[in-house]
Every structure is written in structure tokens, then in C-alpha cells.
Amino acid sequence: MKSLAILFSLLIVVPLFGQTGNLKGIVTDGENPIPLANVIIINTSFGAGTDEDGKYRINQIPVGNYQARFTSIGHETKVLDISITTNKTLELNVVLRESAIEVEAVEVTGKKHQDQRDTRTSLIDLNPRDAKVLPGAVEDVFRTLQSLPGVLAPNDFSSQLIVRGSGPDQNLIVLDDIEVFNPYRLYGVVSMFNPDAVSDVNLISGGFPAKYGDRLSAVLDVTNREGNPSHNLIGSLNASIVSANLVLEGKNPFNLHGSWLVNSRRTYYDLVIEPFVKNAGLVDDNTSFPNFYDFQTKLVIGPYNGHKILFDGIISRDGVDVVSGKERNTPDSIGIYNVTRNDLAGIAWHYSPNKNFMNKFIVSYYKNNGTTDFESEVLDPSLNRNSFENSIPDTLAPYLLNFNFNGIFSYYKYSIDDKLTLISGDHIFDAGAGVDFLESVIDFNFDLDPELKAIFAANPQFRAVLSSLKDIKYYNRYHAYVQDNYKLTSRFFFQPSLRLDYYDILDKVYLAPRVSFSYALDEITTLRAMWGLYFQSPGYEKLRDGGVLYDLSNKYTHQLTAERAAHYVIGIERWLSSEWNVKLEGYYKDFGNLYEQKVVQGSRYFTEPIPGKDQRYPSGWTLPAIVKGDSVTQIPVDGSYGEAYGLEFFLGKKNILPDSKLSGWISYSLAFADRVQDGIKYPFRFDQRNTLNVVLDYRINDWLEFGLRWQYGSGFPYSEPQRIKPRIIFADMNLDGTPETPVIATRKGTENSNGEKQVIYDVYFGNRKLNARKPEYHRLDVRVNFSADYWNLDWVFYLDVINIYNHSNVIGYDYYITDNLTLGRDATTMFPIIPTLGFRVKF
């Protein structure tokens, strides 16, 4: 902590780099100032917007001669020559006359600066290009965000976002003003967002404003870009050894103002890998490997006299059909059939009759549904798997346990939203209201071997209760919000806001006040802080990310209250030069009324060893005795609470100056997160105390670019077992289906001379829960891009290598019973070294 503070202090006082000057002035229409006008230095990434007084300022522009472009909706565009001199501020006042000319969309490259008036804390504004070139991110938006401060991944196989001590079910995901429940593809490996088709990616990791609600932790707000209205047809193709991505776009036909864009992605594991695996006999011939495809489109009509209509559409399918083959060398066998669908349709009407008024009216439909049929025989977890490798499958029957599941789910959402922005004097006023009509259908059926149930019940890391559940639920959510960004002084901006939510699943109303401010210490240093209340309702649509199956029947939900969190955030940001910026932020989240599974009094059975007896057989143990114990149910109760707090540091570098070659960032997070359940305090399951990311990109010349990403994280908590114990099952059942006679389980074919079979042992955790830490995580990814011009097309060929030094990062442990009745352990690891080749071409 002390060294971090010293480093931050040193960075604050670093002198500005290079020879630079400034540009400032006022933009008016001849009589009145023009707020929100754009001032762009052409062929650079320098720019600014005017404030409510029409004033603008652009700092630290490299010395030289440029052209400055001034634009504003409803006004003419002006381009003026300027000359920037060392340590001087050029004052340029510009008059833009009113005009009926419609302003076309302008593509701005480079990362945008957060305006000093913007009071949002914890804002991460991701440049989509970073997702396309970041090593090891498989060109995915979510995996790119996982390299930024406060954001973690559960493991290498998941693109879920763990944000500041909160679960992925507590994040709100929004695409073009439409909430989506399942933003993942390929069963969580990648996200639905295509970096070639998005224009803005904003993650607010804490303290988000009142326009967002029904989540406790963070907001990811993504905007798909509009098509290019300057061409009839242009596009790009990106292909690697496992997937392909095609983007097509252009202006509307028939002289219709606006543009269109379509993009489609598909994996081809089923086309490339599947034939080799089938030929090896590892799967049956009727198997299909995991694959997904999606099709996304955006159509824009307008603007016409301040009116613009936008259409969004998404069709997505994930599928897998796998049956284990007879030639497999592992004891387990599985059969999986799964199809998951994600469909979205939305229409938005944007109306802006003048520069001070903007209204959005959005109607949308979203569906996420799927079908699963899972059948398996798994090796008894108490056995050492290595002892059964290459065994003949037909000889394994005494050692296998059955686990079968089939289910369907459907989540439907119909939404109507209206969002208004009004600029008046020193105020930027926002208000909105909306309603979501939700329908959920679930039908889950579990069929487990009784011995497997006993194993799950004994493991505190296994959080789900695998009981069949069927429900059809209709529920609505209503919301309204108001907020006002008020300029108190030329440097101090204050934003109070209030959100109202009514959840009819709970039949309760909630008010969530939030307050934030920003203070410009000088023209390049901004202090921001906020406080706010947040609420989250229950819903089957949130359970996928939560990892726990709750029964949300009316008899249970009407007894609940909404989950609650209070956020406290303070941070400071300083631009050290036009290319370097540094940010330090501290946060505290106070969670309450968190849902957990209701625990009821039940019974459990135990047995003790008999001194002097052979404990490999039942005669070495006392008869099972019944004692009071706890039984976990699917009934939700709001009895848990917790906290998350930490400090985050970020140092970023952009390529702005003509001779600049290096870009990237370094981020460090010191974080603490815990939960209290049943009066006992545990670390949060994704509590990672120290996280470090180093991302560097170096352009060697105009055709060669090299990048690397190194990640480090202290280990997640896990539950370490206490000892072994005999497995207790029930030999008989009563007529009503309840168990009658507990006995010690034994294994067939292990009889001694007295006819006794050997005891089956289980791993026993006792009351230990999240009492140990996994090893430290670290991984180095590298990427090399080669640019070329063939057939008058722009090509990029790339080599991307994940985990180049092949470090074994542990995702978990498999425990088993050794021959001498002690605990054995094998580590399960994440990605090994994985090279990928691909190319991207624009046409």
C-alpha cells in the first residue's frame, strides 16, 4: 500500500512529455453559445466537446500545423487551419450558422477521454480495437475486460465477469438499450459481442447512475455501431483455425437516409476437430461437437428532421450432441444433447428536434431458451482415476455411478422504455420510465445414484440442490428514474438522482437515491466520488450466472425482500500527457438481504471406528447412528450479507503522436470480499486479494506489431477436506418413500474370507468451507500481427499464443481415497499453451 501511494504521487508530478500547446475558445451561432458541439483536430485523436456555455479546450497538442473541424447537429460544419506553438494557448472562437443539413455519422478512432463534467465513477471505456488485438482474448469483448482493474474471470474456460467482489448474476448487460440475460456463446467460452460490430463498450464497475437498475454490482452497456453510409457495400472477414466472422455494411438503397450492417460468426470445431476424434474412436459416429453461430443486424433510417429509426435483430444458436465412444481411455461415459437459443428484436425511435432535446423510445423482445438431455456414468469420486485409465469399459460397472438430467427452460422478456435528455442552462436533465413483461418456464429433472447424492451432500463447495423443479412464472418489473447533472461552479459538477422500482414478483416498491460529483482540480486532473443504493429482484433468468437453483414459487417469493447493496466510491484521474493517464480509485460495497438456500433441521448419520478392528470392512465400524443435522433446500431466504472493498490503480498509454509506437496499460487491484451465512463469515468464492495485469503493444514498423499480456492473481478460496469417512446409504425404503435402514456402503467383488465386502469411503469436509487458497495464477500471452496489401485489399495475419510458458494454473482438485485409506489429490488445470493462427481482411 505504501509503495503504491508513493508510485501514484510520483506519477502525479511527472512533467508533461514532448513539446505541446493548447487550443481553447467558444462556439456560438452568432448570438447564443452552442453546447455539445464537436471540435476535432483532423488526422489526430485530439478532440473535445463544448460545455453549456459553448466553451471548449484541448490540451497538450503536439506542436505543428493542423486543421480543426467544428460540427454540431443543425448547424453548418467549419474546417479551419490552426498552428500550435510550444507552451502557448491558441484562442479560437467560432460561429456556426444554423443549417438544415443532416449530419452523417463520423467514425472517431482512439480512446475517448471522460469529460470532466461526467460524474460517473469506475468507468471503463473500452476501445473495440483492444478486443481485436489483445493477446489471449480470442478477440472477445468480455475476455478483454477481464484484463482491466476490478474485473476477474472465474477461470480460463469462462468469459463471465467477476466485478469487485460480486457474482456474474449481479451484473447488468445491455445491448443497444436492451437488457440481455445470457450474453455468452459456446457455453460461456466467448461472449455475444462482436468487436468488429460494436462502437462503444462501457463498463461501470461501481456506482452506476439511476438509469440502470435491478442489479447490485456493475453495468456493461454496449452499443452496436451503425453501418458506413458512405459506401454501397464494404466488409471484413476474420478467420482463425476455429472460427470465422463476416461483417457487411453500407448505405441504404433507394436514396433512403441511413445505413445497414449485418455480421455473422460461426465456430467450426465440428468441421475441423470432430472428424479426427471420430476416427480415433473417442466418440460415436453420430456425435456433433460444440458449435455456435449467430447473425446480428442493425438498420438505421434517418435522420429526417430530427427523427431516426433503428432496428436491431439477433439470432443465435449453440448446440452439442456428444456420445462417448467405445475406444475411450477414461472410465466415464457421457451422452449430451443440448441446444440453446438467443433471439432479440428491437425498434427504437430517436427524436431530437434541437440540440438541447433528445428522446428515445424503445420496444424490444428477447428470448433465451434451451433443451438439455444429459446421461452419464461417472467413476466413483472416492477412487483414484489414474488406476482406471485404459480399462475396458465393460469391466467398470461396479465402480460407476449414474447421473442423469433432462430439462427445458424458456425466458421471455417484452420491454417498453422511454428515455429523455434535456439541456437547460447549467443543467443536463435525464428522466425515463419503462416496464418489462417476463415469462419463465423451467422443467428440470434429476436422476442421481443415491451414493452420488451422499457425495454431493458432504461437499460444501457443491452449492446446488439437485432436486427436480418445474414452474411457469409470469412477473413484471416497472421502473422510473430522474437525474440532474448540475454545474455548481466552473469546476464542480453535482448529480443527484432517484430511481423507483416495483417488482411484482415480490409485490414491493423500492426507492434508490444516488449522488455523485466531479471536481476539476485543474484542466487535466479530476476528482470523482459517489454514493448510492441498489436493489435486485429474484428471477429464474438470473439463476444461470448464480449457480444455485431456487424454487421461486409465489409462496416463497412473497416472503422475500429485494437484495440490497450500498456503493461508496472515490477516485482521482490525471492526464500526464496527451498519451499517458493515471487513475487511482477506492471503493466499498455493503451487501444485505442476499439470497441463500434455506436450511432446515434434518438428520445425519455417523459411525466411529472400533479400536483393533480392520477398518476396511464394516465390522471395523460401529453401526450408523442418527444425530441432528442440517438439510439444505431450494427455498430462498434473504439471510446473507457481506462486503467488498479495495483499491485499484491504472496507468495507461495510447498511440497519439506520429512517432509513438508503444501502447497498453498496467493495472493493479488490492481487493477483499466476504459473505456471512448462518452467522459464519466466509471469503467470497471469487475473493482474489492481489491482481496484476500488464498489457503492452509495440508497433515495430508499418507492417509488424507485437503484443503481450501477463496476468497474475493470488489464489481463489476453496474448501479443503478434513478426513475420510465410510459412505452411509439406505438399504430399505418405507412405503412413503422415506429411508428406513442406514448401512455402511460396500463394494461388490471385494469379499474377504468371511464374506465381508470392503467399505466404500467418502471424502469428508465437515464444517470446513472455503478454508484454503488455490495456488497463485499467472499466464503470459503473446500476439504478432503482420499487415499486408494483396489484390488492393488490407490484410492482417496473426499468430496468437495463450500461456506461452505453459504454466499449470489450478482450477480445482479431485480428491480420492488411497489404498492405505488416506486422502489423495490430483489438480485439475486450465488452459495449456494454445497457439492460434488467423487472418483479417477488409474489402
CSV table of C-alpha atoms in Angstrom, one decimal, residues 181 408-414 436-443 469-477 503-507 537-543 550-560 595 636:
chain,number,residue,atom,x,y,z
A,181,PHE,CA,-29.9,-12.4,-19.8
A,408,ILE,CA,-36.1,-27.3,-20.7
A,409,PHE,CA,-36.1,-23.6,-19.9
A,410,SER,CA,-37.5,-20.6,-21.6
A,411,TYR,CA,-37.1,-16.9,-20.6
A,412,TYR,CA,-39.2,-14.3,-22.5
A,413,LYS,CA,-39.0,-10.6,-22.0
A,414,TYR,CA,-41.1,-7.9,-23.7
A,436,ASP,CA,-40.6,-5.4,-18.5
A,437,PHE,CA,-43.1,-8.2,-19.0
A,438,LEU,CA,-41.3,-11.5,-18.2
A,439,GLU,CA,-42.3,-15.2,-18.6
A,440,SER,CA,-40.2,-18.0,-17.3
A,441,VAL,CA,-40.8,-21.7,-17.9
A,442,ILE,CA,-38.5,-24.3,-16.3
A,443,ASP,CA,-38.8,-28.1,-16.1
A,469,LEU,CA,-38.1,-28.4,-10.3
A,470,LYS,CA,-41.0,-27.4,-12.5
A,471,ASP,CA,-42.5,-23.9,-12.7
A,472,ILE,CA,-44.2,-21.4,-15.0
A,473,LYS,CA,-43.9,-17.9,-13.8
A,474,TYR,CA,-45.2,-14.5,-15.1
A,475,TYR,CA,-43.9,-11.4,-13.5
A,476,ASN,CA,-43.4,-7.7,-14.4
A,477,ARG,CA,-40.9,-5.1,-13.4
A,503,TYR,CA,-41.1,-5.8,-8.6
A,504,ASP,CA,-44.4,-7.7,-8.7
A,505,ILE,CA,-42.6,-11.0,-8.1
A,506,LEU,CA,-42.1,-9.5,-4.6
A,507,ASP,CA,-45.1,-7.2,-4.6
A,537,SER,CA,-35.1,-8.8,-7.6
A,538,PRO,CA,-35.2,-12.6,-7.8
A,539,GLY,CA,-35.8,-14.3,-11.2
A,540,TYR,CA,-35.2,-17.6,-12.9
A,541,GLU,CA,-33.4,-15.6,-15.7
A,542,LYS,CA,-30.6,-14.7,-13.2
A,543,LEU,CA,-30.0,-18.3,-11.9
A,550,TYR,CA,-34.0,-21.8,-6.3
A,551,ASP,CA,-37.7,-22.5,-6.1
A,552,LEU,CA,-39.3,-19.2,-6.9
A,553,SER,CA,-42.9,-20.2,-6.4
A,554,ASN,CA,-45.2,-17.4,-5.1
A,555,LYS,CA,-45.4,-18.9,-1.7
A,556,TYR,CA,-41.7,-18.3,-1.3
A,557,THR,CA,-41.0,-15.1,-3.2
A,558,HIS,CA,-43.7,-13.0,-1.4
A,559,GLN,CA,-41.8,-13.6,1.8
A,560,LEU,CA,-38.6,-12.2,0.3
A,595,TYR,CA,-30.4,-14.9,-1.1
A,636,PRO,CA,-34.7,-18.9,-1.0
